[in-house]
GROMACS .gro file of C-alpha atoms in nm:
model
  505
    1MET     CA    1   5.528   2.951  -0.159
    2ILE     CA    2   5.386   2.774  -0.427
    3ALA     CA    3   5.266   2.479  -0.189
    4ASP     CA    4   5.117   2.770   0.090
    5ALA     CA    5   4.941   2.956  -0.214
    6GLN     CA    6   4.745   2.618  -0.318
    7ARG     CA    7   4.680   2.550   0.067
    8ARG     CA    8   4.509   2.894   0.112
    9ARG     CA    9   4.339   2.817  -0.211
   10ARG     CA   10   4.212   2.507  -0.098
   11PHE     CA   11   4.073   2.641   0.233
   12TRP     CA   12   3.884   2.921   0.055
   13GLN     CA   13   3.735   2.690  -0.155
   14ILE     CA   14   3.607   2.451   0.108
   15LEU     CA   15   3.489   2.731   0.295
   16LEU     CA   16   3.310   2.898  -0.019
   17PHE     CA   17   3.154   2.507  -0.085
   18ALA     CA   18   3.072   2.547   0.307
   19ALA     CA   19   2.904   2.848   0.309
   20GLY     CA   20   2.722   2.757  -0.011
   21LEU     CA   21   2.604   2.434   0.129
   22LEU     CA   22   2.469   2.640   0.451
   23VAL     CA   23   2.277   2.872   0.228
   24LEU     CA   24   2.101   2.644   0.065
   25THR     CA   25   2.019   2.443   0.341
   26VAL     CA   26   1.871   2.745   0.532
   27ILE     CA   27   1.725   2.880   0.200
   28SER     CA   28   1.542   2.503   0.185
   29ALA     CA   29   1.427   2.472   0.507
   30GLY     CA   30   1.314   2.824   0.522
   31SER     CA   31   1.152   2.817   0.157
   32VAL     CA   32   0.976   2.482   0.270
   33TYR     CA   33   0.832   2.601   0.609
   34LEU     CA   34   0.704   2.909   0.463
   35VAL     CA   35   0.557   2.762   0.143
   36ASN     CA   36   0.370   2.504   0.399
   37LYS     CA   37   0.252   2.828   0.624
   38ALA     CA   38   0.129   2.972   0.299
   39ARG     CA   39  -0.064   2.700   0.166
   40ASP     CA   40  -0.230   2.661   0.502
   41ASP     CA   41  -0.326   3.019   0.519
   42SER     CA   42  -0.487   2.996   0.164
   43LYS     CA   43  -0.668   2.689   0.312
   44TRP     CA   44  -0.812   2.888   0.566
   45VAL     CA   45  -0.930   3.173   0.335
   46ILE     CA   46  -1.098   2.898   0.095
   47HIS     CA   47  -1.230   2.742   0.420
   48THR     CA   48  -1.427   3.093   0.517
   49ILE     CA   49  -1.564   3.138   0.178
   50GLU     CA   50  -1.689   2.806   0.182
   51ALA     CA   51  -1.885   2.833   0.512
   52GLU     CA   52  -2.013   3.193   0.392
   53ASN     CA   53  -2.127   3.027   0.071
   54GLN     CA   54  -2.287   2.754   0.271
   55ILE     CA   55  -2.481   3.010   0.501
   56ASN     CA   56  -2.665   3.184   0.184
   57ALA     CA   57  -2.696   2.873   0.069
   58LEU     CA   58  -2.929   2.745   0.344
   59LEU     CA   59  -3.098   3.111   0.350
   60LEU     CA   60  -3.154   3.055  -0.011
   61GLU     CA   61  -3.305   2.707   0.048
   62ILE     CA   62  -3.538   2.887   0.344
   63ARG     CA   63  -3.669   3.148   0.147
   64ARG     CA   64  -3.730   2.856  -0.170
   65ALA     CA   65  -3.941   2.681   0.084
   66GLU     CA   66  -4.137   3.007   0.177
   67SER     CA   67  -4.207   3.118  -0.146
   68THR     CA   68  -4.319   2.761  -0.255
   69ALA     CA   69  -4.557   2.693   0.065
   70ARG     CA   70  -4.737   3.032  -0.024
   71GLY     CA   71  -4.734   2.957  -0.395
   72TYR     CA   72  -4.902   2.613  -0.291
   73LEU     CA   73  -5.135   2.767  -0.074
   74LEU     CA   74  -5.236   3.024  -0.321
   75THR     CA   75  -5.301   2.831  -0.642
   76GLN     CA   76  -5.305   2.463  -0.496
   77GLY     CA   77  -5.064   2.380  -0.767
   78GLU     CA   78  -4.871   2.024  -0.753
   79ASP     CA   79  -4.545   2.212  -0.904
   80PHE     CA   80  -4.528   2.440  -0.579
   81LYS     CA   81  -4.600   2.156  -0.353
   82VAL     CA   82  -4.280   1.937  -0.491
   83ASP     CA   83  -4.051   2.240  -0.515
   84HIS     CA   84  -4.131   2.280  -0.163
   85ASP     CA   85  -4.043   1.951  -0.062
   86LYS     CA   86  -3.763   1.949  -0.248
   87ALA     CA   87  -3.644   2.284  -0.030
   88VAL     CA   88  -3.730   2.156   0.273
   89ALA     CA   89  -3.564   1.817   0.211
   90ALA     CA   90  -3.208   2.057   0.109
   91ILE     CA   91  -3.245   2.244   0.467
   92VAL     CA   92  -3.137   1.980   0.690
   93PRO     CA   93  -2.797   1.858   0.505
   94ALA     CA   94  -2.723   2.197   0.412
   95LEU     CA   95  -2.751   2.274   0.804
   96ASP     CA   96  -2.541   2.003   0.863
   97ARG     CA   97  -2.261   2.086   0.586
   98LEU     CA   98  -2.263   2.434   0.755
   99THR     CA   99  -2.226   2.283   1.093
  100ARG     CA  100  -1.927   2.061   1.022
  101LEU     CA  101  -1.761   2.376   0.816
  102ILE     CA  102  -1.771   2.618   1.156
  103GLY     CA  103  -1.699   2.342   1.396
  104ASP     CA  104  -1.350   2.512   1.408
  105ASN     CA  105  -1.488   2.897   1.570
  106PRO     CA  106  -1.656   2.843   1.929
  107GLU     CA  107  -1.862   3.160   1.841
  108GLN     CA  108  -1.979   3.015   1.532
  109ARG     CA  109  -2.111   2.715   1.710
  110GLN     CA  110  -2.318   2.925   1.950
  111SER     CA  111  -2.483   3.095   1.656
  112ILE     CA  112  -2.538   2.784   1.484
  113GLU     CA  113  -2.702   2.633   1.792
  114LYS     CA  114  -2.959   2.963   1.782
  115LEU     CA  115  -2.989   2.945   1.393
  116SER     CA  116  -3.054   2.505   1.400
  117ALA     CA  117  -3.340   2.579   1.684
  118ALA     CA  118  -3.513   2.851   1.469
  119ILE     CA  119  -3.495   2.635   1.167
  120GLU     CA  120  -3.632   2.355   1.355
  121THR     CA  121  -3.944   2.572   1.455
  122ARG     CA  122  -3.967   2.686   1.091
  123LEU     CA  123  -3.966   2.325   0.969
  124GLY     CA  124  -4.236   2.262   1.214
  125GLN     CA  125  -4.456   2.553   1.120
  126PHE     CA  126  -4.383   2.438   0.753
  127VAL     CA  127  -4.563   2.078   0.812
  128GLN     CA  128  -4.820   2.222   0.990
  129GLU     CA  129  -4.916   2.436   0.667
  130MET     CA  130  -4.875   2.164   0.452
  131ASP     CA  131  -5.110   2.002   0.672
  132PHE     CA  132  -5.387   2.250   0.684
  133ILE     CA  133  -5.357   2.297   0.285
  134ARG     CA  134  -5.383   1.888   0.253
  135ARG     CA  135  -5.692   1.876   0.491
  136GLY     CA  136  -5.878   2.153   0.278
  137GLU     CA  137  -5.853   2.400   0.538
  138PRO     CA  138  -5.667   2.714   0.339
  139GLU     CA  139  -5.795   2.936   0.583
  140LYS     CA  140  -5.632   2.785   0.914
  141ALA     CA  141  -5.291   2.759   0.646
  142ALA     CA  142  -5.344   3.134   0.612
  143ALA     CA  143  -5.397   3.201   0.982
  144LEU     CA  144  -5.092   3.008   1.050
  145VAL     CA  145  -4.905   3.211   0.797
  146ARG     CA  146  -5.021   3.532   0.942
  147GLU     CA  147  -4.937   3.411   1.299
  148ILE     CA  148  -4.589   3.318   1.184
  149ALA     CA  149  -4.525   3.628   1.035
  150SER     CA  150  -4.619   3.797   1.375
  151THR     CA  151  -4.353   3.609   1.571
  152ASP     CA  152  -4.064   3.685   1.348
  153THR     CA  153  -3.920   3.331   1.312
  154THR     CA  154  -3.760   3.380   0.953
  155ALA     CA  155  -3.649   3.760   1.062
  156ALA     CA  156  -3.485   3.552   1.370
  157ILE     CA  157  -3.313   3.349   1.121
  158ALA     CA  158  -3.221   3.601   0.904
  159ASN     CA  159  -3.060   3.828   1.168
  160VAL     CA  160  -2.861   3.499   1.283
  161ALA     CA  161  -2.723   3.407   0.970
  162THR     CA  162  -2.631   3.780   0.883
  163GLY     CA  163  -2.430   3.797   1.218
  164MET     CA  164  -2.261   3.449   1.140
  165ILE     CA  165  -2.163   3.604   0.750
  166GLN     CA  166  -2.043   3.905   0.939
  167GLU     CA  167  -1.780   3.677   1.156
  168GLU     CA  168  -1.694   3.522   0.833
  169GLU     CA  169  -1.630   3.832   0.667
  170ARG     CA  170  -1.381   3.910   0.965
  171LEU     CA  171  -1.231   3.619   0.963
  172PHE     CA  172  -1.208   3.638   0.567
  173ARG     CA  173  -1.015   3.964   0.616
  174LEU     CA  174  -0.791   3.853   0.874
  175ARG     CA  175  -0.703   3.523   0.715
  176THR     CA  176  -0.599   3.724   0.388
  177ILE     CA  177  -0.380   3.930   0.544
  178ASN     CA  178  -0.197   3.650   0.723
  179SER     CA  179  -0.173   3.445   0.360
  180ASP     CA  180  -0.066   3.807   0.193
  181ARG     CA  181   0.187   3.807   0.453
  182SER     CA  182   0.330   3.414   0.421
  183GLN     CA  183   0.311   3.482   0.067
  184THR     CA  184   0.545   3.803   0.079
  185LEU     CA  185   0.768   3.619   0.314
  186ALA     CA  186   0.808   3.337   0.113
  187ALA     CA  187   0.897   3.529  -0.197
  188SER     CA  188   1.163   3.747   0.009
  189MET     CA  189   1.287   3.408   0.144
  190THR     CA  190   1.354   3.285  -0.223
  191GLY     CA  191   1.476   3.661  -0.325
  192ILE     CA  192   1.757   3.685  -0.062
  193GLY     CA  193   1.858   3.358  -0.100
  194SER     CA  194   1.887   3.367  -0.476
  195GLY     CA  195   2.085   3.713  -0.406
  196LEU     CA  196   2.325   3.497  -0.204
  197VAL     CA  197   2.363   3.246  -0.430
  198VAL     CA  198   2.441   3.460  -0.709
  199LEU     CA  199   2.667   3.610  -0.471
  200LEU     CA  200   2.878   3.308  -0.409
  201ALA     CA  201   2.852   3.214  -0.792
  202LEU     CA  202   3.075   3.547  -0.838
  203ILE     CA  203   3.310   3.452  -0.554
  204SER     CA  204   3.325   3.106  -0.738
  205ILE     CA  205   3.382   3.290  -1.040
  206TRP     CA  206   3.651   3.502  -0.921
  207LEU     CA  207   3.838   3.250  -0.761
  208VAL     CA  208   3.812   3.059  -1.050
  209ARG     CA  209   3.941   3.314  -1.244
  210ARG     CA  210   4.217   3.377  -1.001
  211SER     CA  211   4.319   3.040  -1.053
  212ALA     CA  212   4.321   3.041  -1.450
  213LEU     CA  213   4.524   3.356  -1.415
  214ALA     CA  214   4.808   3.205  -1.196
  215ARG     CA  215   4.835   2.892  -1.409
  216ASP     CA  216   4.828   3.105  -1.713
  217ASP     CA  217   5.163   3.315  -1.560
  218ALA     CA  218   5.281   2.942  -1.480
  219GLU     CA  219   5.270   2.889  -1.829
  220ALA     CA  220   5.392   3.206  -1.958
  221ARG     CA  221   5.692   3.185  -1.680
  222LEU     CA  222   5.787   2.835  -1.819
  223ARG     CA  223   5.779   2.916  -2.182
  224ASP     CA  224   6.022   3.203  -2.106
  225ALA     CA  225   6.286   3.001  -1.894
  226ASN     CA  226   6.614   2.995  -2.052
  227VAL     CA  227   6.838   2.940  -1.788
  228ASN     CA  228   6.847   2.678  -1.530
  229LEU     CA  229   6.601   2.476  -1.747
  230GLU     CA  230   6.658   2.191  -1.521
  231GLY     CA  231   6.556   2.321  -1.238
  232VAL     CA  232   6.232   2.522  -1.399
  233VAL     CA  233   6.150   2.144  -1.492
  234ASP     CA  234   6.220   2.020  -1.160
  235GLU     CA  235   6.004   2.268  -1.063
  236ARG     CA  236   5.702   2.191  -1.298
  237THR     CA  237   5.697   1.842  -1.240
  238ALA     CA  238   5.653   1.902  -0.856
  239ASP     CA  239   5.365   2.076  -0.918
  240LEU     CA  240   5.212   1.847  -1.205
  241ARG     CA  241   5.306   1.586  -0.935
  242GLU     CA  242   5.107   1.762  -0.675
  243ALA     CA  243   4.797   1.809  -0.926
  244ASN     CA  244   4.841   1.427  -1.008
  245ASN     CA  245   4.800   1.356  -0.624
  246GLU     CA  246   4.477   1.592  -0.581
  247ILE     CA  247   4.313   1.386  -0.884
  248GLN     CA  248   4.409   1.037  -0.679
  249ARG     CA  249   4.318   1.218  -0.372
  250PHE     CA  250   3.979   1.283  -0.524
  251ALA     CA  251   3.900   0.954  -0.730
  252TYR     CA  252   4.018   0.813  -0.373
  253ILE     CA  253   3.758   1.018  -0.195
  254VAL     CA  254   3.514   0.899  -0.478
  255SER     CA  255   3.619   0.517  -0.436
  256HIS     CA  256   3.660   0.519  -0.041
  257ASP     CA  257   3.597   0.808   0.173
  258LEU     CA  258   3.247   0.829  -0.004
  259ARG     CA  259   3.168   0.486  -0.005
  260SER     CA  260   3.305   0.376   0.351
  261PRO     CA  261   3.067   0.569   0.573
  262LEU     CA  262   2.768   0.405   0.354
  263VAL     CA  263   2.899   0.082   0.450
  264ASN     CA  264   2.982   0.149   0.816
  265ILE     CA  265   2.609   0.317   0.840
  266MET     CA  266   2.493   0.054   0.697
  267GLY     CA  267   2.688  -0.232   0.947
  268PHE     CA  268   2.554  -0.019   1.184
  269THR     CA  269   2.209  -0.016   1.056
  270SER     CA  270   2.214  -0.407   1.106
  271GLU     CA  271   2.347  -0.388   1.433
  272LEU     CA  272   2.058  -0.135   1.540
  273GLU     CA  273   1.801  -0.367   1.378
  274GLU     CA  274   1.950  -0.671   1.562
  275LEU     CA  275   1.913  -0.450   1.896
  276GLY     CA  276   1.580  -0.345   1.833
  277GLY     CA  277   1.451  -0.703   1.741
  278ASP     CA  278   1.608  -0.752   2.104
  279ILE     CA  279   1.451  -0.491   2.280
  280PHE     CA  280   1.126  -0.545   2.149
  281ARG     CA  281   1.124  -0.922   2.240
  282ARG     CA  282   1.214  -0.787   2.591
  283ILE     CA  283   0.916  -0.565   2.587
  284GLY     CA  284   0.646  -0.812   2.470
  285SER     CA  285   0.852  -1.072   2.727
  286LEU     CA  286   0.792  -0.787   3.014
  287THR     CA  287   0.398  -0.679   2.889
  288HIS     CA  288   0.275  -0.996   2.729
  289VAL     CA  289   0.297  -1.305   3.004
  290PRO     CA  290   0.005  -1.568   2.874
  291ALA     CA  291  -0.179  -1.662   3.180
  292ASP     CA  292  -0.297  -2.034   3.057
  293GLY     CA  293  -0.156  -2.057   2.704
  294PRO     CA  294   0.217  -2.225   2.609
  295PRO     CA  295   0.515  -1.963   2.598
  296LEU     CA  296   0.565  -1.782   2.260
  297PRO     CA  297   0.837  -1.952   2.069
  298ASP     CA  298   1.191  -1.784   2.086
  299GLY     CA  299   1.205  -1.514   1.871
  300GLU     CA  300   0.848  -1.414   1.829
  301ILE     CA  301   0.739  -1.095   1.960
  302ALA     CA  302   0.402  -1.027   2.183
  303LEU     CA  303   0.333  -0.641   2.150
  304GLU     CA  304  -0.031  -0.504   2.122
  305GLY     CA  305  -0.104  -0.138   2.082
  306PRO     CA  306   0.164   0.149   2.137
  307ASP     CA  307   0.467  -0.125   2.180
  308LYS     CA  308   0.320  -0.282   1.860
  309GLN     CA  309   0.298   0.051   1.666
  310LEU     CA  310   0.633   0.155   1.779
  311SER     CA  311   0.784  -0.155   1.652
  312GLU     CA  312   0.625  -0.107   1.333
  313ASP     CA  313   0.719   0.267   1.304
  314PHE     CA  314   1.140   0.158   1.403
  315SER     CA  315   1.133  -0.129   1.137
  316GLU     CA  316   0.970   0.100   0.872
  317ALA     CA  317   1.229   0.374   0.977
  318LEU     CA  318   1.536   0.125   0.963
  319GLY     CA  319   1.349   0.015   0.581
  320PHE     CA  320   1.396   0.394   0.454
  321ILE     CA  321   1.738   0.394   0.588
  322LYS     CA  322   1.873   0.088   0.401
  323SER     CA  323   1.715   0.202   0.082
  324SER     CA  324   1.813   0.538   0.105
  325ILE     CA  325   2.179   0.369   0.175
  326ALA     CA  326   2.145   0.136  -0.155
  327LYS     CA  327   2.059   0.427  -0.375
  328MET     CA  328   2.331   0.639  -0.274
  329ASP     CA  329   2.567   0.312  -0.299
  330ARG     CA  330   2.443   0.253  -0.666
  331LEU     CA  331   2.462   0.625  -0.746
  332ILE     CA  332   2.852   0.634  -0.655
  333SER     CA  333   2.934   0.299  -0.866
  334ALA     CA  334   2.735   0.454  -1.148
  335ILE     CA  335   2.971   0.772  -1.093
  336LEU     CA  336   3.257   0.591  -1.127
  337ASN     CA  337   3.155   0.337  -1.423
  338LEU     CA  338   3.111   0.662  -1.618
  339THR     CA  339   3.441   0.798  -1.521
  340ARG     CA  340   3.592   0.455  -1.623
  341GLU     CA  341   3.376   0.465  -1.943
  342GLY     CA  342   3.478   0.806  -2.016
  343ARG     CA  343   3.837   0.724  -2.038
  344ARG     CA  344   3.823   0.385  -2.203
  345GLU     CA  345   3.958   0.416  -2.615
  346PHE     CA  346   3.746   0.297  -2.903
  347GLN     CA  347   3.821  -0.005  -3.095
  348PRO     CA  348   3.655   0.005  -3.430
  349GLU     CA  349   3.529  -0.304  -3.586
  350LYS     CA  350   3.286  -0.404  -3.882
  351ILE     CA  351   2.967  -0.490  -3.673
  352ASP     CA  352   2.685  -0.737  -3.827
  353THR     CA  353   2.449  -0.497  -3.647
  354ARG     CA  354   2.150  -0.723  -3.699
  355GLU     CA  355   2.323  -1.002  -3.522
  356LEU     CA  356   2.462  -0.779  -3.222
  357ILE     CA  357   2.074  -0.642  -3.158
  358GLU     CA  358   1.974  -1.024  -3.201
  359ALA     CA  359   2.197  -1.096  -2.946
  360ILE     CA  360   2.103  -0.836  -2.695
  361VAL     CA  361   1.708  -0.942  -2.739
  362SER     CA  362   1.832  -1.315  -2.636
  363THR     CA  363   1.976  -1.215  -2.293
  364LEU     CA  364   1.671  -0.983  -2.273
  365ALA     CA  365   1.382  -1.225  -2.351
  366HIS     CA  366   1.295  -1.316  -2.001
  367GLN     CA  367   1.185  -0.960  -1.928
  368ALA     CA  368   1.006  -0.931  -2.296
  369ALA     CA  369   0.799  -1.305  -2.237
  370ASP     CA  370   0.716  -1.154  -1.839
  371ALA     CA  371   0.617  -0.797  -1.991
  372GLN     CA  372   0.411  -1.000  -2.289
  373ALA     CA  373   0.601  -0.785  -2.505
  374GLU     CA  374   0.672  -0.903  -2.907
  375ILE     CA  375   1.045  -0.726  -3.056
  376HIS     CA  376   1.025  -0.738  -3.457
  377ILE     CA  377   1.364  -0.631  -3.619
  378ALA     CA  378   1.377  -0.502  -3.957
  379PRO     CA  379   1.747  -0.526  -4.181
  380LEU     CA  380   1.974  -0.288  -4.048
  381PRO     CA  381   2.276  -0.105  -4.202
  382ASP     CA  382   2.599  -0.286  -4.112
  383LEU     CA  383   2.849  -0.039  -3.927
  384VAL     CA  384   3.243  -0.014  -3.858
  385SER     CA  385   3.238   0.128  -3.505
  386ASP     CA  386   3.312   0.031  -3.138
  387ARG     CA  387   3.099  -0.285  -3.027
  388LEU     CA  388   3.075  -0.261  -2.659
  389ALA     CA  389   2.978   0.099  -2.716
  390LEU     CA  390   2.664  -0.011  -2.957
  391GLU     CA  391   2.596  -0.295  -2.700
  392GLN     CA  392   2.554  -0.046  -2.430
  393ILE     CA  393   2.352   0.181  -2.682
  394PHE     CA  394   2.077  -0.101  -2.806
  395SER     CA  395   2.075  -0.277  -2.466
  396ASN     CA  396   1.982   0.052  -2.243
  397LEU     CA  397   1.733   0.134  -2.523
  398ILE     CA  398   1.549  -0.214  -2.561
  399ASP     CA  399   1.578  -0.243  -2.186
  400ASN     CA  400   1.395   0.080  -2.138
  401ALA     CA  401   1.134  -0.042  -2.392
  402ILE     CA  402   1.032  -0.348  -2.232
  403LYS     CA  403   1.049  -0.152  -1.874
  404TYR     CA  404   0.816   0.123  -1.957
  405LEU     CA  405   0.546  -0.075  -2.152
  406LYS     CA  406   0.200  -0.009  -2.064
  407PRO     CA  407   0.069  -0.262  -1.766
  408GLY     CA  408  -0.200  -0.550  -1.892
  409VAL     CA  409  -0.116  -0.467  -2.271
  410PRO     CA  410   0.078  -0.662  -2.512
  411GLY     CA  411   0.417  -0.505  -2.580
  412GLU     CA  412   0.503  -0.447  -2.964
  413ILE     CA  413   0.861  -0.314  -2.959
  414ARG     CA  414   1.036  -0.259  -3.347
  415ILE     CA  415   1.393  -0.183  -3.426
  416ARG     CA  416   1.397  -0.043  -3.796
  417GLY     CA  417   1.734   0.107  -3.947
  418ARG     CA  418   1.830   0.265  -4.297
  419THR     CA  419   2.148   0.491  -4.434
  420LYS     CA  420   2.142   0.833  -4.537
  421LEU     CA  421   2.464   1.006  -4.678
  422GLY     CA  422   2.727   0.814  -4.477
  423TYR     CA  423   2.513   0.781  -4.168
  424ALA     CA  424   2.317   0.476  -4.046
  425ILE     CA  425   2.029   0.609  -3.890
  426PHE     CA  426   1.785   0.339  -3.608
  427GLU     CA  427   1.475   0.383  -3.480
  428ILE     CA  428   1.370   0.188  -3.187
  429SER     CA  429   0.997   0.241  -3.157
  430ASP     CA  430   0.712   0.070  -2.847
  431ASN     CA  431   0.345   0.065  -2.790
  432GLY     CA  432   0.456   0.194  -2.400
  433ARG     CA  433   0.331   0.464  -2.197
  434GLY     CA  434   0.479   0.745  -2.354
  435ILE     CA  435   0.696   1.054  -2.231
  436ASP     CA  436   0.551   1.371  -2.186
  437ALA     CA  437   0.681   1.625  -2.436
  438LYS     CA  438   0.824   1.846  -2.116
  439ASP     CA  439   1.023   1.576  -2.007
  440HIS     CA  440   1.193   1.490  -2.386
  441GLN     CA  441   1.553   1.675  -2.289
  442ARG     CA  442   1.491   1.589  -1.870
  443ILE     CA  443   1.540   1.223  -1.967
  444PHE     CA  444   1.850   1.255  -2.143
  445ASP     CA  445   1.991   1.448  -1.831
  446LEU     CA  446   2.237   1.291  -1.519
  447PHE     CA  447   2.010   1.180  -1.261
  448ARG     CA  448   1.696   1.277  -1.416
  449ARG     CA  449   1.372   1.054  -1.459
  450ALA     CA  450   1.047   1.157  -1.583
  451GLY     CA  451   0.685   1.046  -1.532
  452THR     CA  452   0.576   0.776  -1.239
  453GLN     CA  453   0.894   0.655  -1.047
  454ASP     CA  454   0.752   0.291  -1.045
  455LYS     CA  455   1.074   0.132  -1.185
  456PRO     CA  456   1.389   0.060  -1.049
  457GLY     CA  457   1.673   0.301  -1.203
  458GLN     CA  458   1.925   0.614  -1.089
  459GLY     CA  459   1.841   0.834  -1.402
  460ILE     CA  460   2.193   0.742  -1.557
  461GLY     CA  461   2.112   0.536  -1.863
  462LEU     CA  462   1.971   0.794  -2.136
  463ALA     CA  463   2.255   1.020  -2.005
  464HIS     CA  464   2.534   0.751  -2.053
  465VAL     CA  465   2.367   0.632  -2.411
  466ARG     CA  466   2.341   0.995  -2.520
  467ALA     CA  467   2.720   1.036  -2.419
  468LEU     CA  468   2.847   0.732  -2.614
  469VAL     CA  469   2.631   0.819  -2.927
  470ARG     CA  470   2.816   1.196  -2.950
  471ARG     CA  471   3.158   1.019  -2.876
  472LEU     CA  472   3.118   0.788  -3.184
  473GLY     CA  473   2.987   1.110  -3.363
  474GLY     CA  474   2.639   1.067  -3.361
  475THR     CA  475   2.295   1.265  -3.252
  476MET     CA  476   1.997   1.096  -3.044
  477SER     CA  477   1.650   1.205  -3.021
  478VAL     CA  478   1.321   1.086  -2.908
  479SER     CA  479   0.953   1.120  -3.026
  480SER     CA  480   0.662   1.054  -2.802
  481GLU     CA  481   0.359   1.121  -2.665
  482LEU     CA  482   0.177   1.030  -2.311
  483ASN     CA  483   0.022   0.674  -2.349
  484THR     CA  484   0.112   0.659  -2.746
  485GLY     CA  485   0.448   0.515  -2.710
  486SER     CA  486   0.806   0.639  -2.758
  487THR     CA  487   1.021   0.639  -3.043
  488PHE     CA  488   1.404   0.711  -3.007
  489THR     CA  489   1.635   0.781  -3.320
  490ILE     CA  490   1.982   0.704  -3.325
  491THR     CA  491   2.218   0.851  -3.602
  492LEU     CA  492   2.560   0.705  -3.639
  493PRO     CA  493   2.820   0.713  -3.910
  494ILE     CA  494   2.852   0.398  -4.054
  495THR     CA  495   3.198   0.420  -4.034
  496TRP     CA  496   3.363   0.544  -3.728
  497ASN     CA  497   3.726   0.698  -3.642
  498ALA     CA  498   3.897   0.938  -3.403
  499SER     CA  499   3.845   1.231  -3.649
  500ASN     CA  500   3.448   1.222  -3.661
  501ARG     CA  501   3.410   1.218  -3.284
  502ASN     CA  502   3.168   1.528  -3.208
  503ALA     CA  503   3.388   1.832  -3.082
  504ASP     CA  504   3.242   1.887  -2.776
  505GLN     CA  505   3.386   1.548  -2.697
   0.00000   0.00000   0.00000
């Protein structure tokens, strides 16, 4: 009966996990699609506003050219002439920008052709007006202005532009509706997904609670058992053995079942890479036959055009697959290392802290030289603590200080220490790229990194360091700003023993 109950419980847990994974996948895919659609709809709304603004800007330049031409005709002032030339010079570029903006709309393209013809006519009239004025014939210029007024060229420009503005306003209303709908759908998807996640969380809590009640009931029966003690012990021993087997199976899944598919994928990826090379070499031999020159050496691929692009895309895709597999392998190894480290018992001993840090710095001398960094070590207090844990703590922090220095700027790393109320306080500071204030807590989370991701790493180092510091009964904090460097402060008991380990460990 107990085995059947455990099998049923395991089945429901697996089913719950699968349902949660499916929900998250659907939510993620739907959210990405809807967010992208909302972004595209918003871009079209902005595009419509830009087109309408450009039409108004073009009309403004034309009116400015007309008013300055009349001012120049009436006053012969050079200021009007200069303003007129500037306005005329701005009309054609404004018309070109408008043409590019409305290129997606066939109806607007027809309107822009009419508008361009009318504007070209008006620009020619401007030239004639200026020529008459320049030759000292203002009467002819005035007559030309009256003639232009009777032909309604300016009115034609305004009518076409008004029609284009109305079309853009129609598009604006339509595109605004589409954008609002997309955003509403995205919000609805997020809300529904959040509700499903909460529901799954409640079911999980219920299952965990039921398991806890079952465990408490079993413990109560064990305490109350006064007869058939040997049989009860055997029964409990069997339960414990099965629990231990579950733990061992879990460890096997992490160390083997998760890693084995990666190995197979990597192997088949290598075979796929070799097969791809053979295929593209075959394609090259079939599509590229030298007419006069010597044949290509063995192993070379003579591809051109789409075949060459296909070969490059194939190689790039394989590269992405290999890098992803390698990253997952590193993460699995890191999880196993963290598990092993968590089970290790600390061995306190008296440690010359300065000597320990100098040894660490000597192992990092090559990296420091490459980064043009100088490491200064001030007098440090000695400790009674676990040597391996301290080596891992300071190695990670000094290595990070070297790794995240600013390129091209000589690095300066300082390690200081002091004592206070039975604790040793260590500070590791640098003049590197720094950390944004909003990321000060994020950098201590497992598998979380901050800033530009241009350095190798899995986001484990600082999380591991903080866990070690806490196991040693200490605290850890960071003080940093972008582009001004960072200071990591570690507080550790001068004498460590199991009794001063943090209560949460």
